PDB file of C-alpha atoms in Angstrom:
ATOM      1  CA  UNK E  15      -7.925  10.883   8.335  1.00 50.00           C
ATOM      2  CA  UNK E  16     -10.377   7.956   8.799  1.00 54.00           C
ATOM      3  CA  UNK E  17     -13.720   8.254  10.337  1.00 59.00           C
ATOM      4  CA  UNK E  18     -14.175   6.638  13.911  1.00 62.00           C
ATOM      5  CA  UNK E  19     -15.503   2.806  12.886  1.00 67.00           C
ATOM      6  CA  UNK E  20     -13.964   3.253   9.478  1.00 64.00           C
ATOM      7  CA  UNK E  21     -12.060  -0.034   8.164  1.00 66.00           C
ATOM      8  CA  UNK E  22      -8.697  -0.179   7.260  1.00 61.00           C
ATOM      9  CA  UNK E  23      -7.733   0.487   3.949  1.00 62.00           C
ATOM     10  CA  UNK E  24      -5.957  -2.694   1.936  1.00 57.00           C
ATOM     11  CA  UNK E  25      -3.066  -0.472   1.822  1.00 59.00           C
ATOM     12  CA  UNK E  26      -2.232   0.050   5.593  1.00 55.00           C
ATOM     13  CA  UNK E  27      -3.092  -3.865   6.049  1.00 56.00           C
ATOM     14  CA  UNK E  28      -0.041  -5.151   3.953  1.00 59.00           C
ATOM     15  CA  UNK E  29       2.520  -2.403   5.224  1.00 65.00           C
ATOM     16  CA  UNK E  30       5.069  -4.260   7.671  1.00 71.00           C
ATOM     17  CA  UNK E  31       4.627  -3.353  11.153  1.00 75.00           C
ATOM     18  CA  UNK E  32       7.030  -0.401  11.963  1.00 90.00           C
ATOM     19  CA  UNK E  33      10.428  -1.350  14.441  1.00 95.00           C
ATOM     20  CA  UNK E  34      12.171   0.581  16.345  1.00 96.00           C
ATOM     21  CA  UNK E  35      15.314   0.672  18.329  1.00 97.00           C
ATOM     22  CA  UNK E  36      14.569   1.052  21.758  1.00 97.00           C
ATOM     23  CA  UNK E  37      16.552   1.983  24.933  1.00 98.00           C
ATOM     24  CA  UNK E  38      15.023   2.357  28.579  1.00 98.00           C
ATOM     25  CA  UNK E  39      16.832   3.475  31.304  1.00 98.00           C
ATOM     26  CA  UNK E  40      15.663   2.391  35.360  1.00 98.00           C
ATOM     27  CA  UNK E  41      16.168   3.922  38.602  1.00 97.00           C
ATOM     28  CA  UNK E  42      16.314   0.135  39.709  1.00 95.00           C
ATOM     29  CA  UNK E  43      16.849  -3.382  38.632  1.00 96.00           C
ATOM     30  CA  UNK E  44      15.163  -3.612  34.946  1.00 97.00           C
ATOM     31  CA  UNK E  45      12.089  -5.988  34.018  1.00 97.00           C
ATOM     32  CA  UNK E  46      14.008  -7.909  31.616  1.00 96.00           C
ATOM     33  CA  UNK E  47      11.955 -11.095  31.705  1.00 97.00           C
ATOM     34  CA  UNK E  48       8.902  -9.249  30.962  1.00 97.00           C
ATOM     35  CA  UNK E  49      10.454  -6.780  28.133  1.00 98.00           C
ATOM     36  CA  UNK E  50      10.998 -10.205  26.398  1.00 98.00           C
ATOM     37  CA  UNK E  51       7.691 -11.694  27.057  1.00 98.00           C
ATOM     38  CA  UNK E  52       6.023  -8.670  25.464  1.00 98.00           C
ATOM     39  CA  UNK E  53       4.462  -9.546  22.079  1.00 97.00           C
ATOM     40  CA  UNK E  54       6.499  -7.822  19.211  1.00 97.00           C
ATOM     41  CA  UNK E  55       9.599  -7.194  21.092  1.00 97.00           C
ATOM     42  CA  UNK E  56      13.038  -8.099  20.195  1.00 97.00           C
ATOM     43  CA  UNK E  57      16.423  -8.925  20.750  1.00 97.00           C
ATOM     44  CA  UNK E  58      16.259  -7.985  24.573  1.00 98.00           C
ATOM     45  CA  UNK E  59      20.004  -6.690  25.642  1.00 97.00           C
ATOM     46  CA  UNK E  60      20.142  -5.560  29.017  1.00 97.00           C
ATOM     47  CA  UNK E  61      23.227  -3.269  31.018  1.00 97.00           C
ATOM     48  CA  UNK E  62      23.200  -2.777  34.480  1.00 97.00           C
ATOM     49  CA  UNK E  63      20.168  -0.279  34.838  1.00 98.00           C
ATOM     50  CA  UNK E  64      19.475  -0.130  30.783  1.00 98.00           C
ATOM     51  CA  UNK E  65      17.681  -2.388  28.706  1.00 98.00           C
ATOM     52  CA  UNK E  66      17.995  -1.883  24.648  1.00 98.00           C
ATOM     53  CA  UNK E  67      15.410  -3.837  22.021  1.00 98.00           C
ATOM     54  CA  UNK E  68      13.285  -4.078  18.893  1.00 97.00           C
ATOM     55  CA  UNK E  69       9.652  -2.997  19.368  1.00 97.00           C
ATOM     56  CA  UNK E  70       7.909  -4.101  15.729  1.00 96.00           C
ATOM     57  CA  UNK E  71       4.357  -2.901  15.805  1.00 94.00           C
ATOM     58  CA  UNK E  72       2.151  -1.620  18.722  1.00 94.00           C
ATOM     59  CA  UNK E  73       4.041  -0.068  21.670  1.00 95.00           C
ATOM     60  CA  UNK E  74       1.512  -1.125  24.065  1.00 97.00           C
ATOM     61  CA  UNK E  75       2.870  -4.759  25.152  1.00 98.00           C
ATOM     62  CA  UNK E  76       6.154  -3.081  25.616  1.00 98.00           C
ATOM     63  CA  UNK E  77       4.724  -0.404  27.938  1.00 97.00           C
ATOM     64  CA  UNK E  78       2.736  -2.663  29.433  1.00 97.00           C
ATOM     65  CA  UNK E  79       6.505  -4.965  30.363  1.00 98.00           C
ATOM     66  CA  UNK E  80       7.186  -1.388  32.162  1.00 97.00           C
ATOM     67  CA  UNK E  81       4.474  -1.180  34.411  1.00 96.00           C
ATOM     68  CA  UNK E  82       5.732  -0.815  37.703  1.00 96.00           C
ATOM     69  CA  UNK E  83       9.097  -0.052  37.403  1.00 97.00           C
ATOM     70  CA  UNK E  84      10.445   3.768  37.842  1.00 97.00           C
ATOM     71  CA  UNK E  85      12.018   4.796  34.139  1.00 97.00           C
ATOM     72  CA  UNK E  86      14.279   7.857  33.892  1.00 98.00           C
ATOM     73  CA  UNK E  87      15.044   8.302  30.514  1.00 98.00           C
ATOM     74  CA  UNK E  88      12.821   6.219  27.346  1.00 97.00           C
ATOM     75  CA  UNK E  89      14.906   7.013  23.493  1.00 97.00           C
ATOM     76  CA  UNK E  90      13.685   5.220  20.127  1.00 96.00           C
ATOM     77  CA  UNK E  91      15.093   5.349  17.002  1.00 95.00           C
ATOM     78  CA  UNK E  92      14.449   3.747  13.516  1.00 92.00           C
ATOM     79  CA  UNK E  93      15.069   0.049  13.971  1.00 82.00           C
ATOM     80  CA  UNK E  94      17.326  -1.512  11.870  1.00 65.00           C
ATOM     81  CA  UNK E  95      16.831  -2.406   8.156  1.00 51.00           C
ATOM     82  CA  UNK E  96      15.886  -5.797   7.598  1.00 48.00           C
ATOM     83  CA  UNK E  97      14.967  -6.204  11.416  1.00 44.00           C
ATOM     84  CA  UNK E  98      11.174  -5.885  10.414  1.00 41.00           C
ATOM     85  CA  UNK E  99       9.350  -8.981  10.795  1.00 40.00           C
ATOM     86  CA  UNK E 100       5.942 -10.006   9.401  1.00 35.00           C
ATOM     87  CA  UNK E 101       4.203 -12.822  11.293  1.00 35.00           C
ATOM     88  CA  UNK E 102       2.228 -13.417   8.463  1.00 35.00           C
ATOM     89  CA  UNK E 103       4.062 -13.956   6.011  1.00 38.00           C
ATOM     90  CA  UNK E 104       5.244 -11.930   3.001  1.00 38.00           C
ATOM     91  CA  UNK E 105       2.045 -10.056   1.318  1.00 35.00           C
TER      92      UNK E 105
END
């Protein structure tokens, strides 16, 4: 475990940002535009109240897309290999 402050090791800055599979059910209409707009998300489906999607990286844009908006049931799964994406290039 890394002390608070502590900088990241070389190690964890090279690793490809994690993805996974995502499905979101809604009590209401889902917030499709901003599920896309979220940084690191991915191939947006959407059906009737559901909305399925690669997160890559930090779930927080993604939650963020859901602010607002009633969810009943949230499921992720391993993403599919050789849907991880690296923005910066391979390392």
């Amino acid at each position: 475990m890394s002390a608070p402050g502590a900088l990241p090791s070389l190690g964890s800055m090279t690793r490809k940002p994690l993805t996974q599979r995502v499905e979101v059910s809604f009590v209401g209409i889902p917030p499709a535009r901003q599920v896309e707009r979220a940084s690191g998300v991915s191939d947006v489906e959407v059906d009737g109240h559901v909305v399925r999607c690669l997160v890559s990286g930090s779930f927080q844009p993604f939650l963020e897309a859901l602010q607002g908006h009633e969810v009943v049931d949230l499921r992720t799964s391993p993403g599919a290999v050789g849907a991880q994406r690296t923005t910066t290039g391979d390392l």
